[in-house]
Amino acid sequence: MSFLSAEEKGLVNGLWGKVNVDEVGGEALGRLLVVYPWTQRFFQSFGDLSSADAIMGNSKVKAHGKKVLNSFSDGLKNIDDLKGAFAKLSELHCDKLHVDPENFRLLGNVLVCVLAHHFGHEFNPQVQAAFQKVVAGVASALAHRYH
Amino acid sequence: MVLSAAERAAVRALWTKLGSNVGVYATEALERTFLAFPTTKTYFPHFDLTPGSAQVKAHGQKVADALTRAVAHLDDLPTALWALSDLHVRQLRVDPVNFKLLGHCLLVTLARHYPGDFSPAMHASLEKFLSHVISSVKCPTFFFFFKSFYLFISRYRESAYGEGAERGERIPSRLRTDSAEPDVGLKPTNHELMT
């Protein structure tokens, strides 16, 4: 059984095709650091994170956000095997980066808010429901190799 | 995380802008919650949950009224929302995780309808505000516990000491007229015996 129905895949891919992944990545990561300030603990080397404007304008935040969302985008191409697609990243986040998987869920929800912000009426409840499944699946896949 | 003065001002300003549409947005947030997080529907088996349902719309308006009340009482959310807390904790017994899901869908709804206002700072203020509301609703407040404790003690004193206990009177058992013991008259005190 597929993770998403054919209709849900259509909704997700239809919207994702219009997403500027680099820009949305930076915005999503920036908003995560602004809205949930404790997540800044993982980015102490990123320089000035002293205010919302500083965070959103920080070049390292933008660059890392771009990297994160490109990984997410690659994962979408393997939507029926997210655990396989994110296996190596899962090990990295557990063994080297020591990131609490709760942060993946937070970033997923921030990404959904950013998509709603960018796409307005197009981000209707059906599209949101499909994306909530995707972000939950990605968060779960990233936590899968934790031990 | 306490709301700063700037955050309170931002939330109040946005709420003023929402005006009489708060019910519309709360209803949309509920519809999004039911669709994106189907487990939340388990609390509404008696509702027609199809989009556009009059019952969902009415419930959305109730949620909106509660949030508007919260915005008007940012300085004392626990007291302002204690009746809601009592309802959700003791009577409805809603798992608190569901409030977060509705809160998230409300943020999505506002981001969609007010993109110009949904800056990162506003996003953070709203998230904090909703966290405080959820915290007040999911946990009975000290006020509620104090009230329950006071009522318990009042009833105990009434049963132990008689009706006058409410006025702080302590009626010695030998003078009580509602005693279950046989009426053998009042016993003399030591003073009466001595004199």
XYZ file of N, CA and C in Angstrom, chain B residues 16-185:
510
model
N -7.877 42.642 16.121
C -8.759 43.758 15.737
C -8.986 43.709 14.227
N -7.905 43.378 13.501
C -8.009 43.301 12.041
C -8.934 42.153 11.608
N -8.890 41.043 12.349
C -9.748 39.901 11.993
C -11.220 40.268 12.136
N -11.501 41.161 13.085
C -12.859 41.664 13.284
C -13.866 40.549 13.518
N -14.979 40.626 12.745
C -16.049 39.648 12.953
C -15.792 38.355 12.184
N -14.628 38.222 11.539
C -14.333 37.007 10.767
C -13.644 35.919 11.572
N -13.431 36.169 12.868
C -12.712 35.176 13.677
C -13.429 33.822 13.600
N -14.774 33.856 13.602
C -15.541 32.613 13.530
C -15.283 31.856 12.231
N -15.167 32.610 11.136
C -14.911 32.001 9.815
C -13.561 31.281 9.829
N -12.549 31.958 10.401
C -11.201 31.374 10.402
C -11.106 30.204 11.366
N -11.782 30.307 12.521
C -11.762 29.196 13.475
C -12.458 27.975 12.869
N -13.527 28.215 12.113
C -14.231 27.109 11.444
C -13.313 26.454 10.409
N -12.612 27.293 9.635
C -11.689 26.738 8.639
C -10.586 25.934 9.341
N -10.105 26.461 10.473
C -9.061 25.754 11.225
C -9.563 24.391 11.694
N -10.831 24.352 12.139
C -11.418 23.075 12.577
C -11.508 22.105 11.397
N -11.979 22.591 10.251
C -12.097 21.728 9.067
C -10.740 21.182 8.653
N -9.728 22.044 8.711
C -8.367 21.604 8.360
C -7.893 20.543 9.359
N -8.211 20.758 10.643
C -7.777 19.816 11.679
C -8.397 18.437 11.429
N -9.689 18.421 11.152
C -10.368 17.130 10.940
C -9.820 16.406 9.719
N -9.448 17.169 8.688
C -8.975 16.544 7.450
C -7.517 16.089 7.591
N -6.677 16.962 8.172
C -5.239 16.659 8.255
C -4.921 15.689 9.386
N -5.732 15.721 10.449
C -5.484 14.877 11.629
C -6.781 14.156 11.994
N -7.094 13.090 11.241
C -8.402 12.428 11.377
C -8.720 11.918 12.783
N -7.682 11.671 13.601
C -7.957 11.164 14.956
C -8.736 12.194 15.778
N -8.651 13.462 15.415
C -9.366 14.493 16.175
C -10.878 14.351 16.018
N -11.294 13.657 14.974
C -12.745 13.486 14.747
C -13.382 12.587 15.810
N -12.544 11.828 16.532
C -13.096 10.894 17.524
C -13.831 11.613 18.650
N -13.569 12.909 18.804
C -14.255 13.675 19.845
C -15.597 14.219 19.373
N -15.911 13.990 18.117
C -17.149 14.544 17.546
C -17.970 13.492 16.805
N -18.224 12.335 17.423
C -18.981 11.286 16.715
C -20.425 11.712 16.449
N -20.882 12.718 17.210
C -22.270 13.173 17.113
C -22.428 14.330 16.135
N -21.326 14.718 15.469
C -21.353 15.853 14.555
C -21.385 15.381 13.110
N -21.992 16.196 12.261
C -21.799 16.065 10.825
C -20.505 16.825 10.526
N -19.453 16.096 10.134
C -18.152 16.737 9.958
C -17.818 17.039 8.497
N -18.837 16.970 7.629
C -18.550 17.297 6.229
C -18.273 18.791 6.117
N -17.381 19.188 5.176
C -17.065 20.618 5.037
C -18.342 21.427 4.815
N -18.439 22.542 5.510
C -19.625 23.383 5.394
C -20.714 23.039 6.387
N -20.459 22.029 7.242
C -21.473 21.604 8.215
C -21.841 22.732 9.180
N -23.139 22.871 9.455
C -23.601 23.915 10.378
C -23.078 23.660 11.783
N -22.914 22.371 12.159
C -22.436 22.055 13.504
C -20.963 22.471 13.662
N -20.168 22.223 12.609
C -18.755 22.616 12.671
C -18.656 24.141 12.712
N -19.532 24.792 11.940
C -19.538 26.266 11.912
C -19.881 26.823 13.298
N -20.885 26.209 13.939
C -21.280 26.669 15.277
C -20.150 26.433 16.275
N -19.489 25.286 16.156
C -18.390 25.004 17.072
C -17.212 25.931 16.807
N -16.995 26.240 15.521
C -15.943 27.198 15.164
C -16.185 28.547 15.830
N -17.441 28.965 15.867
C -17.771 30.246 16.501
C -17.486 30.194 18.001
N -17.732 29.029 18.628
C -17.437 28.883 20.071
C -15.934 29.013 20.304
N -15.154 28.349 19.424
C -13.690 28.421 19.546
C -13.249 29.874 19.370
N -13.843 30.549 18.382
C -13.500 31.948 18.103
C -13.796 32.832 19.311
N -14.958 32.629 19.922
C -15.343 33.444 21.085
C -14.358 33.222 22.238
N -13.922 31.976 22.419
C -12.959 31.674 23.490
C -11.622 32.357 23.214
N -11.186 32.323 21.954
C -9.912 32.953 21.608
C -9.993 34.472 21.753
N -11.135 35.043 21.372
C -11.319 36.489 21.515
C -11.296 36.872 22.994
N -11.904 36.044 23.821
C -11.872 36.272 25.271
C -10.428 36.195 25.781
N -9.697 35.236 25.234
C -8.282 35.087 25.645
C -7.480 36.333 25.267
N -7.711 36.857 24.058
C -6.986 38.053 23.615
C -7.300 39.234 24.537
N -8.552 39.293 25.016
C -8.957 40.395 25.892
C -8.430 40.231 27.318
N -7.911 39.038 27.649
C -7.443 38.775 29.010
C -6.052 38.167 28.992
N -5.173 38.755 28.192
C -3.823 38.199 28.054
C -3.056 38.218 29.374
N -3.472 39.104 30.285
C -2.749 39.203 31.551
C -3.156 38.129 32.556
N -4.274 37.477 32.300
C -4.711 36.453 33.257
C -5.507 35.366 32.538
N -4.809 34.639 31.668
C -5.478 33.599 30.890
C -6.059 32.474 31.753
N -5.328 31.986 32.760
C -5.882 30.870 33.545
C -7.254 31.190 34.156
N -7.390 32.406 34.717
C -8.680 32.763 35.326
C -9.742 32.954 34.244
N -9.374 33.619 33.152
C -10.342 33.892 32.089
C -10.846 32.601 31.447
N -9.989 31.565 31.413
C -10.345 30.340 30.686
C -10.636 29.153 31.606
N -10.807 29.409 32.925
C -10.923 28.265 33.830
C -12.169 27.436 33.557
N -13.269 28.074 33.125
C -14.488 27.307 32.842
C -14.255 26.369 31.651
N -13.531 26.866 30.655
C -13.207 26.043 29.489
C -12.290 24.894 29.885
N -11.358 25.211 30.793
C -10.425 24.201 31.257
C -11.185 23.089 31.978
N -12.103 23.498 32.855
C -12.932 22.551 33.596
C -13.696 21.646 32.629
N -14.274 22.274 31.604
C -15.072 21.532 30.621
C -14.202 20.509 29.881
N -13.050 20.956 29.367
C -12.242 20.084 28.530
C -11.516 19.005 29.330
N -11.121 19.352 30.563
C -10.361 18.382 31.361
C -11.288 17.387 32.044
N -12.286 17.924 32.760
C -13.106 17.036 33.596
C -14.276 16.393 32.864
N -14.892 17.126 31.950
C -16.090 16.578 31.327
C -15.795 15.944 29.972
N -15.126 16.694 29.103
C -14.881 16.167 27.752
C -13.673 15.240 27.710
N -12.739 15.451 28.621
C -11.529 14.620 28.737
C -10.798 14.521 27.397
N -10.454 15.690 26.874
C -9.754 15.753 25.597
C -8.255 15.592 25.845
N -7.624 14.687 25.067
C -6.166 14.560 25.153
C -5.555 15.885 24.706
N -4.702 16.481 25.558
C -4.169 17.817 25.260
C -3.432 17.931 23.932
N -2.929 16.825 23.383
C -2.187 16.918 22.118
C -3.085 17.488 21.010
N -4.377 17.296 21.149
C -5.301 17.759 20.104
C -5.397 19.283 20.041
N -5.173 19.948 21.194
C -5.235 21.413 21.183
C -4.096 21.967 20.322
N -2.942 21.282 20.385
C -1.794 21.741 19.575
C -2.105 21.592 18.089
N -2.797 20.518 17.738
C -3.117 20.284 16.325
C -4.047 21.384 15.815
N -5.049 21.732 16.612
C -5.965 22.810 16.225
C -5.211 24.135 16.166
N -4.321 24.364 17.132
C -3.518 25.589 17.150
C -2.683 25.720 15.880
N -2.063 24.618 15.465
C -1.250 24.625 14.238
C -2.117 24.971 13.023
N -3.311 24.358 12.945
C -4.194 24.617 11.797
C -4.719 26.052 11.809
N -4.834 26.638 12.993
C -5.239 28.047 13.061
C -4.122 28.928 12.507
N -2.872 28.583 12.831
C -1.729 29.338 12.277
C -1.715 29.232 10.748
N -1.946 28.021 10.233
C -1.960 27.807 8.778
C -3.063 28.669 8.140
N -4.234 28.695 8.786
C -5.370 29.467 8.266
C -5.021 30.953 8.222
N -4.429 31.458 9.299
C -4.095 32.880 9.346
C -2.978 33.209 8.353
N -2.016 32.285 8.180
C -0.921 32.505 7.214
C -1.487 32.612 5.803
N -2.497 31.797 5.550
C -3.106 31.765 4.225
C -3.902 33.042 3.943
N -4.637 33.520 4.951
C -5.535 34.666 4.746
C -4.853 36.016 4.948
N -3.795 36.053 5.756
C -3.130 37.317 6.064
C -1.633 37.230 5.789
N -1.246 36.953 4.536
C 0.186 36.774 4.249
C 1.014 38.018 4.570
N 0.422 39.183 4.372
C 1.177 40.414 4.634
C 1.456 40.628 6.105
N 0.621 40.041 6.956
C 0.784 40.227 8.404
C 1.569 39.084 9.042
N 1.695 37.963 8.329
C 2.262 36.759 8.932
C 3.781 36.765 8.812
N 4.397 37.792 9.392
C 5.863 37.865 9.408
C 6.389 36.825 10.392
N 7.701 36.542 10.371
C 8.262 35.613 11.366
C 7.986 36.064 12.805
N 8.049 37.364 13.069
C 7.809 37.853 14.433
C 6.343 37.648 14.825
N 5.410 37.890 13.894
C 3.984 37.681 14.176
C 3.724 36.188 14.378
N 4.347 35.365 13.532
C 4.232 33.909 13.635
C 4.641 33.471 15.038
N 5.774 34.009 15.523
C 6.272 33.658 16.857
C 5.299 34.132 17.941
N 4.762 35.343 17.789
C 3.828 35.888 18.796
C 2.568 35.033 18.869
N 2.035 34.672 17.708
C 0.812 33.863 17.676
C 1.063 32.480 18.274
N 2.208 31.912 17.949
C 2.551 30.585 18.478
C 2.622 30.632 20.008
N 3.235 31.685 20.534
C 3.342 31.846 21.997
C 1.953 32.019 22.608
N 1.151 32.885 21.981
C -0.206 33.152 22.475
C -0.999 31.842 22.532
N -0.966 31.076 21.445
C -1.733 29.828 21.402
C -1.188 28.817 22.419
N 0.129 28.813 22.613
C 0.724 27.916 23.624
C 0.190 28.242 25.007
N 0.075 29.540 25.292
C -0.451 29.959 26.602
C -1.925 29.579 26.752
N -2.689 29.762 25.693
C -4.115 29.400 25.739
C -4.241 27.898 25.985
N -3.473 27.108 25.234
C -3.527 25.646 25.361
C -3.127 25.235 26.776
N -2.074 25.867 27.287
C -1.600 25.559 28.628
C -2.685 25.849 29.665
N -3.429 26.951 29.468
C -4.486 27.319 30.413
C -5.671 26.368 30.320
N -5.964 25.889 29.118
C -7.146 25.032 28.938
C -6.865 23.595 29.369
N -5.647 23.114 29.143
C -5.382 21.695 29.392
C -5.087 21.407 30.848
N -4.734 22.466 31.616
C -4.406 22.242 33.020
C -5.373 23.015 33.881
N -6.113 22.350 34.727
C -6.959 23.096 35.655
C -6.104 24.047 36.461
N -6.607 25.240 36.675
C -5.797 26.252 37.334
C -5.825 26.096 38.837
N -4.913 26.798 39.495
C -4.883 26.814 40.945
C -6.221 27.313 41.464
N -6.822 28.269 40.741
C -8.108 28.825 41.159
C -9.147 27.721 41.258
N -9.151 26.842 40.228
C -10.121 25.754 40.207
C -9.887 24.820 41.383
N -8.612 24.484 41.629
C -8.309 23.571 42.722
C -8.660 24.224 44.053
N -8.347 25.529 44.171
C -8.643 26.214 45.419
C -10.138 26.205 45.673
N -10.915 26.479 44.608
C -12.377 26.509 44.742
C -12.880 25.138 45.175
N -12.380 24.062 44.525
C -12.813 22.705 44.870
C -12.438 22.381 46.302
N -11.206 22.767 46.709
C -10.730 22.479 48.061
C -11.589 23.221 49.066
N -11.915 24.509 48.758
C -12.731 25.329 49.661
C -14.114 24.707 49.846
N -14.714 24.244 48.742
C -16.047 23.638 48.826
C -15.998 22.361 49.659
N -14.920 21.559 49.460
C -14.778 20.317 50.208
C -14.686 20.621 51.701
N -13.856 21.595 52.057
C -13.668 21.930 53.471
C -14.962 22.469 54.054
N -15.683 23.316 53.289
C -16.952 23.881 53.772
C -17.933 22.773 54.088
N -18.034 21.794 53.200
C -19.002 20.705 53.422
C -18.586 19.869 54.624
N -17.269 19.674 54.769
C -16.791 18.877 55.911
C -17.120 19.584 57.214
N -16.873 20.897 57.260
C -17.137 21.653 58.480
C -18.623 21.640 58.807
N -19.453 21.737 57.782
C -20.912 21.759 57.986
C -21.364 20.438 58.584
N -20.828 19.335 58.064
C -21.268 18.030 58.578
C -20.699 17.772 59.965
N -19.524 18.313 60.265
C -18.888 18.053 61.570
C -19.441 18.961 62.656
N -19.741 20.207 62.281
C -20.070 21.177 63.324
C -21.485 21.724 63.258
N -22.259 21.422 62.248
C -23.613 21.958 62.146
C -23.664 23.183 61.269
N -24.910 23.730 61.136
C -25.114 24.800 60.162
C -24.294 26.048 60.481
N -24.093 26.311 61.747
C -23.390 27.557 62.085
C -21.923 27.547 61.715
N -21.414 26.384 61.289
C -19.997 26.311 60.947
C -19.630 27.295 59.854
N -20.604 27.586 58.970
C -20.315 28.534 57.873
C -19.953 29.895 58.434
N -20.562 30.236 59.587
C -20.292 31.541 60.165
C -19.103 31.465 61.130
N -18.445 30.322 61.127
C -17.269 30.176 61.986
C -17.617 29.755 63.396
N -18.887 29.450 63.647
C -19.273 29.047 65.003
C -18.915 27.590 65.238
N -18.388 27.324 66.398
C -18.173 25.929 66.756
C -19.187 25.584 67.819
N -20.041 24.624 67.493
C -21.095 24.269 68.435
C -20.681 22.982 69.119
N -20.403 23.091 70.446
C -20.010 21.872 71.170
C -21.093 20.811 71.029
N -20.665 19.564 70.951
C -21.610 18.485 70.665
C -22.683 18.383 71.738
N -22.327 18.741 73.022
C -23.322 18.586 74.080
C -24.473 19.552 73.948
N -24.293 20.634 73.154
C -25.350 21.615 72.969
C -26.083 21.452 71.648
N -25.613 20.521 70.814
C -26.244 20.356 69.506
C -27.618 19.781 69.681
N -28.551 20.351 68.933
C -29.920 19.857 69.019
C -30.200 18.829 67.953
N -29.245 18.650 67.021
C -29.496 17.693 65.940
C -28.743 16.399 66.183
N -28.345 16.197 67.425
C -27.593 14.996 67.760
C -28.456 13.749 67.599
N -27.775 12.633 67.222
C -28.509 11.370 67.055
C -28.664 10.649 68.392
N -27.954 11.154 69.403
C -28.012 10.471 70.713
C -29.354 10.758 71.390
N -29.740 9.874 72.290
C -31.019 10.102 73.008
C -30.946 11.413 73.789
N -32.090 12.070 73.904
C -32.117 13.360 74.577
C -32.116 13.148 76.099
N -30.951 13.390 76.681
C -30.885 13.207 78.140
C -30.721 14.545 78.835
N -30.979 15.611 78.127
C -30.850 16.936 78.702
C -29.408 17.383 78.691
